[in-house]
PDB file of N, CA and C in Angstrom:
ATOM      1  N   UNK A  19      29.627 -38.796 -19.793  1.00 72.00           N
ATOM      2  CA  UNK A  19      28.398 -38.635 -19.391  1.00 72.00           C
ATOM      3  C   UNK A  19      28.115 -39.691 -18.274  1.00 72.00           C
ATOM      4  N   UNK A  20      27.989 -39.656 -17.138  1.00 74.00           N
ATOM      5  CA  UNK A  20      27.769 -40.570 -16.158  1.00 74.00           C
ATOM      6  C   UNK A  20      26.054 -40.866 -15.832  1.00 74.00           C
ATOM      7  N   UNK A  21      25.439 -40.204 -16.304  1.00 85.00           N
ATOM      8  CA  UNK A  21      23.766 -40.284 -15.899  1.00 85.00           C
ATOM      9  C   UNK A  21      23.370 -41.132 -17.280  1.00 85.00           C
ATOM     10  N   UNK A  22      22.620 -42.055 -16.968  1.00 92.00           N
ATOM     11  CA  UNK A  22      21.922 -42.980 -18.020  1.00 92.00           C
ATOM     12  C   UNK A  22      21.388 -42.051 -18.881  1.00 92.00           C
ATOM     13  N   UNK A  23      21.440 -42.569 -19.971  1.00 95.00           N
ATOM     14  CA  UNK A  23      20.608 -41.592 -21.176  1.00 95.00           C
ATOM     15  C   UNK A  23      19.014 -42.018 -21.166  1.00 95.00           C
ATOM     16  N   UNK A  24      18.601 -41.147 -21.469  1.00 95.00           N
ATOM     17  CA  UNK A  24      16.729 -41.510 -21.944  1.00 95.00           C
ATOM     18  C   UNK A  24      16.366 -41.378 -23.111  1.00 95.00           C
ATOM     19  N   UNK A  25      15.277 -42.180 -23.274  1.00 96.00           N
ATOM     20  CA  UNK A  25      14.582 -41.980 -24.457  1.00 96.00           C
ATOM     21  C   UNK A  25      14.355 -40.107 -24.906  1.00 96.00           C
ATOM     22  N   UNK A  26      15.005 -40.130 -25.998  1.00 95.00           N
ATOM     23  CA  UNK A  26      14.806 -39.045 -26.962  1.00 95.00           C
ATOM     24  C   UNK A  26      16.096 -37.877 -26.855  1.00 95.00           C
ATOM     25  N   UNK A  27      16.965 -38.512 -26.080  1.00 96.00           N
ATOM     26  CA  UNK A  27      18.316 -38.055 -25.951  1.00 96.00           C
ATOM     27  C   UNK A  27      18.589 -38.126 -27.282  1.00 96.00           C
ATOM     28  N   UNK A  28      19.657 -37.010 -27.650  1.00 96.00           N
ATOM     29  CA  UNK A  28      20.801 -37.033 -28.723  1.00 96.00           C
ATOM     30  C   UNK A  28      21.951 -36.844 -28.401  1.00 96.00           C
ATOM     31  N   UNK A  29      22.743 -38.176 -28.623  1.00 96.00           N
ATOM     32  CA  UNK A  29      24.074 -38.433 -28.389  1.00 96.00           C
ATOM     33  C   UNK A  29      25.175 -38.573 -29.419  1.00 96.00           C
ATOM     34  N   UNK A  30      26.519 -37.926 -29.081  1.00 96.00           N
ATOM     35  CA  UNK A  30      27.460 -38.440 -30.136  1.00 96.00           C
ATOM     36  C   UNK A  30      27.869 -39.550 -29.494  1.00 96.00           C
ATOM     37  N   UNK A  31      28.542 -40.705 -30.354  1.00 97.00           N
ATOM     38  CA  UNK A  31      28.739 -41.940 -30.312  1.00 97.00           C
ATOM     39  C   UNK A  31      30.257 -41.931 -30.900  1.00 97.00           C
ATOM     40  N   UNK A  32      31.109 -42.166 -30.301  1.00 97.00           N
ATOM     41  CA  UNK A  32      32.593 -42.155 -30.963  1.00 97.00           C
ATOM     42  C   UNK A  32      33.274 -43.032 -30.597  1.00 97.00           C
ATOM     43  N   UNK A  33      34.671 -42.723 -30.584  1.00 97.00           N
ATOM     44  CA  UNK A  33      35.848 -43.674 -29.841  1.00 97.00           C
ATOM     45  C   UNK A  33      35.733 -43.526 -28.305  1.00 97.00           C
ATOM     46  N   UNK A  34      35.498 -42.771 -27.691  1.00 96.00           N
ATOM     47  CA  UNK A  34      35.385 -42.568 -26.513  1.00 96.00           C
ATOM     48  C   UNK A  34      34.357 -43.537 -26.081  1.00 96.00           C
ATOM     49  N   UNK A  35      33.283 -44.022 -26.494  1.00 96.00           N
ATOM     50  CA  UNK A  35      32.283 -44.895 -26.246  1.00 96.00           C
ATOM     51  C   UNK A  35      32.485 -46.345 -26.640  1.00 96.00           C
ATOM     52  N   UNK A  36      33.584 -46.513 -27.681  1.00 96.00           N
ATOM     53  CA  UNK A  36      33.796 -47.884 -28.096  1.00 96.00           C
ATOM     54  C   UNK A  36      34.780 -47.783 -29.287  1.00 96.00           C
ATOM     55  N   UNK A  37      35.677 -48.528 -29.503  1.00 96.00           N
ATOM     56  CA  UNK A  37      36.487 -48.543 -30.449  1.00 96.00           C
ATOM     57  C   UNK A  37      35.690 -48.697 -31.726  1.00 96.00           C
ATOM     58  N   UNK A  38      34.703 -49.134 -31.971  1.00 95.00           N
ATOM     59  CA  UNK A  38      34.232 -49.509 -32.869  1.00 95.00           C
ATOM     60  C   UNK A  38      33.605 -48.247 -33.767  1.00 95.00           C
ATOM     61  N   UNK A  39      33.635 -47.320 -32.855  1.00 96.00           N
ATOM     62  CA  UNK A  39      33.118 -45.997 -33.471  1.00 96.00           C
ATOM     63  C   UNK A  39      34.231 -45.119 -33.651  1.00 96.00           C
ATOM     64  N   UNK A  40      35.409 -45.309 -34.142  1.00 95.00           N
ATOM     65  CA  UNK A  40      36.200 -44.544 -34.257  1.00 95.00           C
ATOM     66  C   UNK A  40      36.376 -44.035 -35.509  1.00 95.00           C
ATOM     67  N   UNK A  41      36.801 -42.744 -35.645  1.00 95.00           N
ATOM     68  CA  UNK A  41      36.983 -41.934 -36.688  1.00 95.00           C
ATOM     69  C   UNK A  41      35.594 -41.737 -37.641  1.00 95.00           C
ATOM     70  N   UNK A  42      35.433 -42.109 -38.646  1.00 94.00           N
ATOM     71  CA  UNK A  42      34.526 -41.692 -39.596  1.00 94.00           C
ATOM     72  C   UNK A  42      33.360 -42.573 -38.975  1.00 94.00           C
ATOM     73  N   UNK A  43      33.687 -43.967 -38.090  1.00 95.00           N
ATOM     74  CA  UNK A  43      32.182 -44.311 -37.910  1.00 95.00           C
ATOM     75  C   UNK A  43      31.578 -43.784 -36.558  1.00 95.00           C
ATOM     76  N   UNK A  44      32.207 -42.930 -36.236  1.00 96.00           N
ATOM     77  CA  UNK A  44      31.149 -41.745 -35.333  1.00 96.00           C
ATOM     78  C   UNK A  44      29.889 -41.397 -35.911  1.00 96.00           C
ATOM     79  N   UNK A  45      28.873 -41.538 -34.827  1.00 95.00           N
ATOM     80  CA  UNK A  45      27.268 -41.233 -35.294  1.00 95.00           C
ATOM     81  C   UNK A  45      26.731 -40.465 -34.235  1.00 95.00           C
ATOM     82  N   UNK A  46      25.691 -39.714 -34.743  1.00 96.00           N
ATOM     83  CA  UNK A  46      24.997 -39.262 -33.977  1.00 96.00           C
ATOM     84  C   UNK A  46      23.569 -40.116 -33.613  1.00 96.00           C
ATOM     85  N   UNK A  47      23.339 -40.493 -32.455  1.00 97.00           N
ATOM     86  CA  UNK A  47      22.306 -41.612 -32.240  1.00 97.00           C
ATOM     87  C   UNK A  47      21.260 -40.688 -31.294  1.00 97.00           C
ATOM     88  N   UNK A  48      20.090 -40.916 -31.775  1.00 97.00           N
ATOM     89  CA  UNK A  48      18.558 -40.361 -30.932  1.00 97.00           C
ATOM     90  C   UNK A  48      18.461 -41.631 -30.237  1.00 97.00           C
ATOM     91  N   UNK A  49      18.187 -41.716 -28.980  1.00 97.00           N
ATOM     92  CA  UNK A  49      17.826 -43.001 -27.998  1.00 97.00           C
ATOM     93  C   UNK A  49      16.579 -43.145 -27.971  1.00 97.00           C
ATOM     94  N   UNK A  50      16.373 -44.584 -28.509  1.00 97.00           N
ATOM     95  CA  UNK A  50      14.626 -44.746 -28.239  1.00 97.00           C
ATOM     96  C   UNK A  50      14.343 -45.635 -27.152  1.00 97.00           C
ATOM     97  N   UNK A  51      15.493 -46.459 -26.414  1.00 96.00           N
ATOM     98  CA  UNK A  51      15.528 -47.122 -25.160  1.00 96.00           C
ATOM     99  C   UNK A  51      16.829 -47.425 -24.979  1.00 96.00           C
ATOM    100  N   UNK A  52      16.832 -47.919 -23.492  1.00 96.00           N
ATOM    101  CA  UNK A  52      17.881 -48.170 -22.809  1.00 96.00           C
ATOM    102  C   UNK A  52      17.523 -49.446 -22.009  1.00 96.00           C
ATOM    103  N   UNK A  53      18.280 -50.309 -22.224  1.00 95.00           N
ATOM    104  CA  UNK A  53      18.015 -51.884 -21.754  1.00 95.00           C
ATOM    105  C   UNK A  53      18.696 -52.012 -20.157  1.00 95.00           C
ATOM    106  N   UNK A  54      17.849 -52.497 -19.456  1.00 92.00           N
ATOM    107  CA  UNK A  54      17.968 -52.656 -18.186  1.00 92.00           C
ATOM    108  C   UNK A  54      18.771 -54.189 -17.780  1.00 92.00           C
ATOM    109  N   UNK A  55      19.338 -55.000 -18.626  1.00 89.00           N
ATOM    110  CA  UNK A  55      19.751 -56.190 -18.538  1.00 89.00           C
ATOM    111  C   UNK A  55      21.149 -55.743 -17.821  1.00 89.00           C
ATOM    112  N   UNK A  56      21.666 -57.057 -17.069  1.00 89.00           N
ATOM    113  CA  UNK A  56      23.019 -56.639 -16.699  1.00 89.00           C
ATOM    114  C   UNK A  56      24.118 -56.609 -17.566  1.00 89.00           C
ATOM    115  N   UNK A  57      25.053 -55.999 -17.371  1.00 90.00           N
ATOM    116  CA  UNK A  57      26.415 -55.807 -18.162  1.00 90.00           C
ATOM    117  C   UNK A  57      27.215 -56.042 -17.476  1.00 90.00           C
ATOM    118  N   UNK A  58      28.716 -55.288 -18.221  1.00 92.00           N
ATOM    119  CA  UNK A  58      29.585 -55.175 -17.354  1.00 92.00           C
ATOM    120  C   UNK A  58      29.810 -53.890 -16.815  1.00 92.00           C
ATOM    121  N   UNK A  59      30.288 -53.655 -15.831  1.00 93.00           N
ATOM    122  CA  UNK A  59      30.466 -52.577 -15.027  1.00 93.00           C
ATOM    123  C   UNK A  59      30.979 -51.059 -15.934  1.00 93.00           C
ATOM    124  N   UNK A  60      30.159 -50.253 -16.038  1.00 93.00           N
ATOM    125  CA  UNK A  60      30.133 -48.933 -16.971  1.00 93.00           C
ATOM    126  C   UNK A  60      29.377 -49.237 -18.322  1.00 93.00           C
ATOM    127  N   UNK A  61      29.385 -50.328 -18.934  1.00 95.00           N
ATOM    128  CA  UNK A  61      28.702 -50.553 -20.109  1.00 95.00           C
ATOM    129  C   UNK A  61      27.280 -50.457 -20.103  1.00 95.00           C
ATOM    130  N   UNK A  62      26.891 -50.120 -21.301  1.00 96.00           N
ATOM    131  CA  UNK A  62      25.118 -50.102 -21.560  1.00 96.00           C
ATOM    132  C   UNK A  62      24.824 -50.224 -22.794  1.00 96.00           C
ATOM    133  N   UNK A  63      23.633 -50.820 -22.793  1.00 96.00           N
ATOM    134  CA  UNK A  63      22.972 -51.280 -24.410  1.00 96.00           C
ATOM    135  C   UNK A  63      22.175 -49.902 -24.672  1.00 96.00           C
ATOM    136  N   UNK A  64      22.245 -49.768 -25.844  1.00 97.00           N
ATOM    137  CA  UNK A  64      21.127 -48.727 -25.936  1.00 97.00           C
ATOM    138  C   UNK A  64      20.945 -48.930 -27.581  1.00 97.00           C
ATOM    139  N   UNK A  65      19.216 -48.442 -27.649  1.00 97.00           N
ATOM    140  CA  UNK A  65      18.614 -48.749 -28.975  1.00 97.00           C
ATOM    141  C   UNK A  65      18.339 -47.384 -29.471  1.00 97.00           C
ATOM    142  N   UNK A  66      18.554 -46.904 -30.582  1.00 97.00           N
ATOM    143  CA  UNK A  66      18.111 -45.936 -31.213  1.00 97.00           C
ATOM    144  C   UNK A  66      18.284 -45.729 -32.707  1.00 97.00           C
ATOM    145  N   UNK A  67      18.099 -44.502 -33.069  1.00 97.00           N
ATOM    146  CA  UNK A  67      18.130 -44.289 -34.676  1.00 97.00           C
ATOM    147  C   UNK A  67      19.231 -43.318 -34.854  1.00 97.00           C
ATOM    148  N   UNK A  68      20.060 -43.769 -35.828  1.00 97.00           N
ATOM    149  CA  UNK A  68      21.153 -43.061 -36.435  1.00 97.00           C
ATOM    150  C   UNK A  68      20.897 -41.618 -37.102  1.00 97.00           C
ATOM    151  N   UNK A  69      21.114 -40.807 -36.652  1.00 95.00           N
ATOM    152  CA  UNK A  69      20.651 -39.465 -37.641  1.00 95.00           C
ATOM    153  C   UNK A  69      21.572 -39.144 -38.789  1.00 95.00           C
ATOM    154  N   UNK A  70      21.285 -38.798 -39.962  1.00 93.00           N
ATOM    155  CA  UNK A  70      21.896 -38.323 -40.986  1.00 93.00           C
ATOM    156  C   UNK A  70      22.100 -36.691 -40.788  1.00 93.00           C
ATOM    157  N   UNK A  71      22.862 -36.193 -41.926  1.00 88.00           N
ATOM    158  CA  UNK A  71      23.075 -34.856 -41.728  1.00 88.00           C
ATOM    159  C   UNK A  71      22.154 -33.786 -41.624  1.00 88.00           C
ATOM    160  N   UNK A  72      21.045 -34.145 -41.876  1.00 88.00           N
ATOM    161  CA  UNK A  72      19.855 -33.275 -42.093  1.00 88.00           C
ATOM    162  C   UNK A  72      18.805 -33.238 -40.663  1.00 88.00           C
ATOM    163  N   UNK A  73      19.434 -34.557 -39.855  1.00 88.00           N
ATOM    164  CA  UNK A  73      18.900 -34.672 -38.486  1.00 88.00           C
ATOM    165  C   UNK A  73      17.707 -35.850 -39.035  1.00 88.00           C
ATOM    166  N   UNK A  74      17.789 -36.522 -39.899  1.00 92.00           N
ATOM    167  CA  UNK A  74      16.872 -37.919 -40.511  1.00 92.00           C
ATOM    168  C   UNK A  74      17.318 -38.854 -40.052  1.00 92.00           C
ATOM    169  N   UNK A  75      16.260 -39.774 -39.674  1.00 95.00           N
ATOM    170  CA  UNK A  75      16.966 -40.937 -39.045  1.00 95.00           C
ATOM    171  C   UNK A  75      17.121 -41.866 -40.323  1.00 95.00           C
ATOM    172  N   UNK A  76      18.650 -42.644 -40.616  1.00 96.00           N
ATOM    173  CA  UNK A  76      18.830 -43.212 -41.330  1.00 96.00           C
ATOM    174  C   UNK A  76      19.139 -44.755 -41.051  1.00 96.00           C
ATOM    175  N   UNK A  77      18.978 -45.261 -39.811  1.00 96.00           N
ATOM    176  CA  UNK A  77      18.983 -46.572 -39.541  1.00 96.00           C
ATOM    177  C   UNK A  77      19.001 -46.836 -38.070  1.00 96.00           C
ATOM    178  N   UNK A  78      18.250 -48.005 -38.081  1.00 97.00           N
ATOM    179  CA  UNK A  78      17.806 -48.226 -36.115  1.00 97.00           C
ATOM    180  C   UNK A  78      18.951 -49.165 -36.019  1.00 97.00           C
ATOM    181  N   UNK A  79      19.527 -48.810 -34.788  1.00 96.00           N
ATOM    182  CA  UNK A  79      20.792 -49.886 -34.101  1.00 96.00           C
ATOM    183  C   UNK A  79      20.692 -49.972 -32.924  1.00 96.00           C
ATOM    184  N   UNK A  80      21.152 -51.067 -32.348  1.00 97.00           N
ATOM    185  CA  UNK A  80      21.308 -51.601 -30.755  1.00 97.00           C
ATOM    186  C   UNK A  80      22.841 -51.613 -30.428  1.00 97.00           C
ATOM    187  N   UNK A  81      23.196 -50.419 -29.609  1.00 97.00           N
ATOM    188  CA  UNK A  81      24.866 -50.644 -29.760  1.00 97.00           C
ATOM    189  C   UNK A  81      25.058 -50.595 -28.272  1.00 97.00           C
ATOM    190  N   UNK A  82      26.445 -51.597 -27.874  1.00 96.00           N
ATOM    191  CA  UNK A  82      26.892 -51.823 -26.714  1.00 96.00           C
ATOM    192  C   UNK A  82      28.227 -50.649 -26.540  1.00 96.00           C
ATOM    193  N   UNK A  83      27.995 -49.939 -25.547  1.00 96.00           N
ATOM    194  CA  UNK A  83      28.847 -48.677 -25.174  1.00 96.00           C
ATOM    195  C   UNK A  83      29.145 -48.416 -23.868  1.00 96.00           C
ATOM    196  N   UNK A  84      30.477 -47.824 -23.717  1.00 96.00           N
ATOM    197  CA  UNK A  84      30.705 -47.313 -22.341  1.00 96.00           C
ATOM    198  C   UNK A  84      29.973 -46.078 -21.946  1.00 96.00           C
ATOM    199  N   UNK A  85      29.241 -46.491 -20.835  1.00 95.00           N
ATOM    200  CA  UNK A  85      28.733 -44.967 -20.565  1.00 95.00           C
ATOM    201  C   UNK A  85      29.484 -43.527 -20.351  1.00 95.00           C
ATOM    202  N   UNK A  86      30.336 -43.822 -19.521  1.00 95.00           N
ATOM    203  CA  UNK A  86      31.535 -42.391 -19.633  1.00 95.00           C
ATOM    204  C   UNK A  86      31.654 -41.703 -20.977  1.00 95.00           C
ATOM    205  N   UNK A  87      31.846 -42.911 -21.678  1.00 96.00           N
ATOM    206  CA  UNK A  87      32.158 -42.099 -23.396  1.00 96.00           C
ATOM    207  C   UNK A  87      31.139 -41.633 -24.040  1.00 96.00           C
ATOM    208  N   UNK A  88      30.068 -41.585 -23.550  1.00 97.00           N
ATOM    209  CA  UNK A  88      28.887 -40.935 -24.202  1.00 97.00           C
ATOM    210  C   UNK A  88      28.739 -39.149 -23.983  1.00 97.00           C
ATOM    211  N   UNK A  89      28.573 -38.682 -25.034  1.00 95.00           N
ATOM    212  CA  UNK A  89      28.258 -37.241 -24.443  1.00 95.00           C
ATOM    213  C   UNK A  89      27.156 -36.650 -25.441  1.00 95.00           C
ATOM    214  N   UNK A  90      26.537 -35.549 -24.540  1.00 95.00           N
ATOM    215  CA  UNK A  90      25.187 -35.179 -25.475  1.00 95.00           C
ATOM    216  C   UNK A  90      25.662 -34.296 -27.036  1.00 95.00           C
ATOM    217  N   UNK A  91      25.004 -34.628 -27.810  1.00 93.00           N
ATOM    218  CA  UNK A  91      25.197 -33.883 -29.190  1.00 93.00           C
ATOM    219  C   UNK A  91      25.022 -32.183 -28.867  1.00 93.00           C
ATOM    220  N   UNK A  92      25.646 -31.620 -29.572  1.00 87.00           N
ATOM    221  CA  UNK A  92      25.186 -29.735 -29.303  1.00 87.00           C
ATOM    222  C   UNK A  92      24.001 -29.790 -30.263  1.00 87.00           C
ATOM    223  N   UNK A  93      23.236 -28.698 -29.807  1.00 75.00           N
ATOM    224  CA  UNK A  93      21.920 -28.418 -30.816  1.00 75.00           C
ATOM    225  C   UNK A  93      22.706 -27.986 -32.055  1.00 75.00           C
ATOM    226  N   UNK A  94      21.952 -28.075 -33.109  1.00 71.00           N
ATOM    227  CA  UNK A  94      22.479 -27.355 -34.254  1.00 71.00           C
ATOM    228  C   UNK A  94      21.331 -25.859 -34.289  1.00 71.00           C
ATOM    229  N   UNK A  95      22.368 -25.182 -35.027  1.00 63.00           N
ATOM    230  CA  UNK A  95      21.403 -23.681 -34.982  1.00 63.00           C
ATOM    231  C   UNK A  95      20.208 -24.038 -35.828  1.00 63.00           C
ATOM    232  N   UNK A  96      19.172 -23.015 -35.430  1.00 61.00           N
ATOM    233  CA  UNK A  96      17.931 -22.443 -36.089  1.00 61.00           C
ATOM    234  C   UNK A  96      18.239 -22.804 -37.751  1.00 61.00           C
ATOM    235  N   UNK A  97      17.272 -23.405 -38.105  1.00 58.00           N
ATOM    236  CA  UNK A  97      17.377 -23.265 -39.661  1.00 58.00           C
ATOM    237  C   UNK A  97      18.550 -24.050 -40.148  1.00 58.00           C
ATOM    238  N   UNK A  98      18.977 -24.877 -39.877  1.00 57.00           N
ATOM    239  CA  UNK A  98      20.444 -25.715 -40.350  1.00 57.00           C
ATOM    240  C   UNK A  98      19.670 -26.890 -40.988  1.00 57.00           C
ATOM    241  N   UNK A  99      18.457 -27.178 -40.699  1.00 53.00           N
ATOM    242  CA  UNK A  99      17.834 -28.742 -40.895  1.00 53.00           C
ATOM    243  C   UNK A  99      16.573 -28.171 -41.771  1.00 53.00           C
ATOM    244  N   UNK A 100      15.886 -28.889 -42.739  1.00 49.00           N
ATOM    245  CA  UNK A 100      15.078 -28.893 -43.455  1.00 49.00           C
ATOM    246  C   UNK A 100      13.913 -29.431 -42.640  1.00 49.00           C
ATOM    247  N   UNK A 101      12.873 -28.677 -42.336  1.00 48.00           N
ATOM    248  CA  UNK A 101      11.752 -29.601 -41.663  1.00 48.00           C
ATOM    249  C   UNK A 101      10.713 -30.354 -42.646  1.00 48.00           C
ATOM    250  N   UNK A 102      10.255 -31.143 -41.944  1.00 50.00           N
ATOM    251  CA  UNK A 102       9.507 -32.287 -43.121  1.00 50.00           C
ATOM    252  C   UNK A 102       8.296 -31.427 -43.548  1.00 50.00           C
ATOM    253  N   UNK A 103       7.795 -30.510 -42.851  1.00 48.00           N
ATOM    254  CA  UNK A 103       6.741 -29.639 -43.696  1.00 48.00           C
ATOM    255  C   UNK A 103       7.467 -28.818 -44.751  1.00 48.00           C
ATOM    256  N   UNK A 104       8.287 -28.528 -44.638  1.00 45.00           N
ATOM    257  CA  UNK A 104       9.077 -27.359 -45.919  1.00 45.00           C
ATOM    258  C   UNK A 104       9.184 -28.519 -46.880  1.00 45.00           C
ATOM    259  N   UNK A 105       9.793 -29.673 -46.467  1.00 46.00           N
ATOM    260  CA  UNK A 105      10.301 -30.609 -47.397  1.00 46.00           C
ATOM    261  C   UNK A 105       8.702 -30.961 -48.492  1.00 46.00           C
ATOM    262  N   UNK A 106       7.842 -30.945 -47.552  1.00 47.00           N
ATOM    263  CA  UNK A 106       6.336 -32.104 -48.498  1.00 47.00           C
ATOM    264  C   UNK A 106       5.917 -30.401 -49.018  1.00 47.00           C
ATOM    265  N   UNK A 107       6.009 -29.172 -48.729  1.00 47.00           N
ATOM    266  CA  UNK A 107       5.492 -28.122 -49.432  1.00 47.00           C
ATOM    267  C   UNK A 107       6.554 -28.142 -50.986  1.00 47.00           C
ATOM    268  N   UNK A 108       7.908 -28.327 -50.873  1.00 44.00           N
ATOM    269  CA  UNK A 108       8.728 -27.671 -52.035  1.00 44.00           C
ATOM    270  C   UNK A 108       8.458 -29.044 -52.787  1.00 44.00           C
ATOM    271  N   UNK A 109       8.152 -30.284 -52.650  1.00 47.00           N
ATOM    272  CA  UNK A 109       7.838 -31.395 -53.521  1.00 47.00           C
ATOM    273  C   UNK A 109       6.353 -30.956 -54.099  1.00 47.00           C
ATOM    274  N   UNK A 110       5.817 -30.619 -53.538  1.00 51.00           N
ATOM    275  CA  UNK A 110       4.322 -30.446 -54.425  1.00 51.00           C
ATOM    276  C   UNK A 110       4.790 -29.159 -55.446  1.00 51.00           C
ATOM    277  N   UNK A 111       5.458 -28.529 -55.304  1.00 43.00           N
ATOM    278  CA  UNK A 111       5.696 -27.084 -56.152  1.00 43.00           C
ATOM    279  C   UNK A 111       6.604 -27.699 -57.240  1.00 43.00           C
ATOM    280  N   UNK A 112       7.789 -28.248 -56.846  1.00 43.00           N
ATOM    281  CA  UNK A 112       9.308 -28.524 -57.670  1.00 43.00           C
ATOM    282  C   UNK A 112       8.769 -29.767 -58.243  1.00 43.00           C
ATOM    283  N   UNK A 113       8.844 -30.434 -59.538  1.00 43.00           N
ATOM    284  CA  UNK A 113       8.779 -32.051 -59.910  1.00 43.00           C
ATOM    285  C   UNK A 113       7.887 -32.845 -59.484  1.00 43.00           C
ATOM    286  N   UNK A 114       6.515 -32.216 -58.988  1.00 42.00           N
ATOM    287  CA  UNK A 114       5.597 -33.064 -58.557  1.00 42.00           C
ATOM    288  C   UNK A 114       4.839 -34.019 -59.938  1.00 42.00           C
ATOM    289  N   UNK A 115       4.593 -35.077 -59.691  1.00 46.00           N
ATOM    290  CA  UNK A 115       4.321 -35.871 -60.877  1.00 46.00           C
ATOM    291  C   UNK A 115       2.924 -35.208 -61.273  1.00 46.00           C
ATOM    292  N   UNK A 116       2.687 -35.470 -62.514  1.00 45.00           N
ATOM    293  CA  UNK A 116       1.193 -34.781 -62.997  1.00 45.00           C
ATOM    294  C   UNK A 116       0.681 -35.824 -63.202  1.00 45.00           C
ATOM    295  N   UNK A 117      -0.873 -35.539 -63.221  1.00 47.00           N
ATOM    296  CA  UNK A 117      -1.926 -36.974 -63.299  1.00 47.00           C
ATOM    297  C   UNK A 117      -2.046 -37.314 -64.989  1.00 47.00           C
ATOM    298  N   UNK A 118      -2.052 -38.621 -65.160  1.00 47.00           N
ATOM    299  CA  UNK A 118      -2.239 -38.803 -66.619  1.00 47.00           C
ATOM    300  C   UNK A 118      -3.952 -39.077 -66.818  1.00 47.00           C
ATOM    301  N   UNK A 119      -4.357 -38.662 -67.904  1.00 50.00           N
ATOM    302  CA  UNK A 119      -5.853 -38.799 -68.015  1.00 50.00           C
ATOM    303  C   UNK A 119      -5.897 -40.614 -68.193  1.00 50.00           C
ATOM    304  N   UNK A 120      -7.186 -41.033 -67.749  1.00 55.00           N
ATOM    305  CA  UNK A 120      -7.430 -42.161 -67.880  1.00 55.00           C
ATOM    306  C   UNK A 120      -7.552 -42.722 -69.419  1.00 55.00           C
ATOM    307  N   UNK A 121      -7.100 -43.892 -69.794  1.00 55.00           N
ATOM    308  CA  UNK A 121      -7.380 -44.389 -71.078  1.00 55.00           C
ATOM    309  C   UNK A 121      -6.183 -43.782 -72.079  1.00 55.00           C
ATOM    310  N   UNK A 122      -5.391 -43.022 -71.561  1.00 50.00           N
ATOM    311  CA  UNK A 122      -4.385 -42.485 -72.300  1.00 50.00           C
ATOM    312  C   UNK A 122      -2.747 -43.044 -72.189  1.00 50.00           C
ATOM    313  N   UNK A 123      -2.636 -44.161 -71.108  1.00 50.00           N
ATOM    314  CA  UNK A 123      -1.671 -44.606 -70.652  1.00 50.00           C
ATOM    315  C   UNK A 123      -1.247 -45.613 -71.934  1.00 50.00           C
ATOM    316  N   UNK A 124       0.103 -45.542 -72.179  1.00 53.00           N
ATOM    317  CA  UNK A 124       0.382 -46.380 -73.215  1.00 53.00           C
ATOM    318  C   UNK A 124       0.178 -46.356 -74.774  1.00 53.00           C
ATOM    319  N   UNK A 125      -0.543 -45.148 -75.127  1.00 51.00           N
ATOM    320  CA  UNK A 125      -0.811 -44.792 -76.500  1.00 51.00           C
ATOM    321  C   UNK A 125      -0.048 -43.907 -77.010  1.00 51.00           C
ATOM    322  N   UNK A 126       0.361 -43.963 -78.379  1.00 52.00           N
ATOM    323  CA  UNK A 126       1.000 -43.251 -79.019  1.00 52.00           C
ATOM    324  C   UNK A 126       0.298 -42.122 -79.816  1.00 52.00           C
ATOM    325  N   UNK A 127       0.781 -40.688 -80.086  1.00 48.00           N
ATOM    326  CA  UNK A 127       0.113 -40.055 -80.736  1.00 48.00           C
ATOM    327  C   UNK A 127       1.133 -39.562 -81.697  1.00 48.00           C
TER     328      UNK A 127
END
């Protein structure tokens, strides 16, 4: 990637971007901001959210990487992730906490 990423871009960050992201340490990063401070030629500071397997944000990171080593993440097939709305609906049906009548807490029967 030779174009500066923009907020909202989803990137693969692996060994090509920096040796610290080699192998199992590679990550998918949703860019939040791109720093304008001067760096070494071809390197860039990015702030973003590391995405988990279901595209949920699991950590906020600020990373220093080679621009040429970044690549756009491939789009996931439709239906491969659980939407937040679907998760909320499912939580309301299965395993939802039930209300405890007032005054009955701590009493044994």
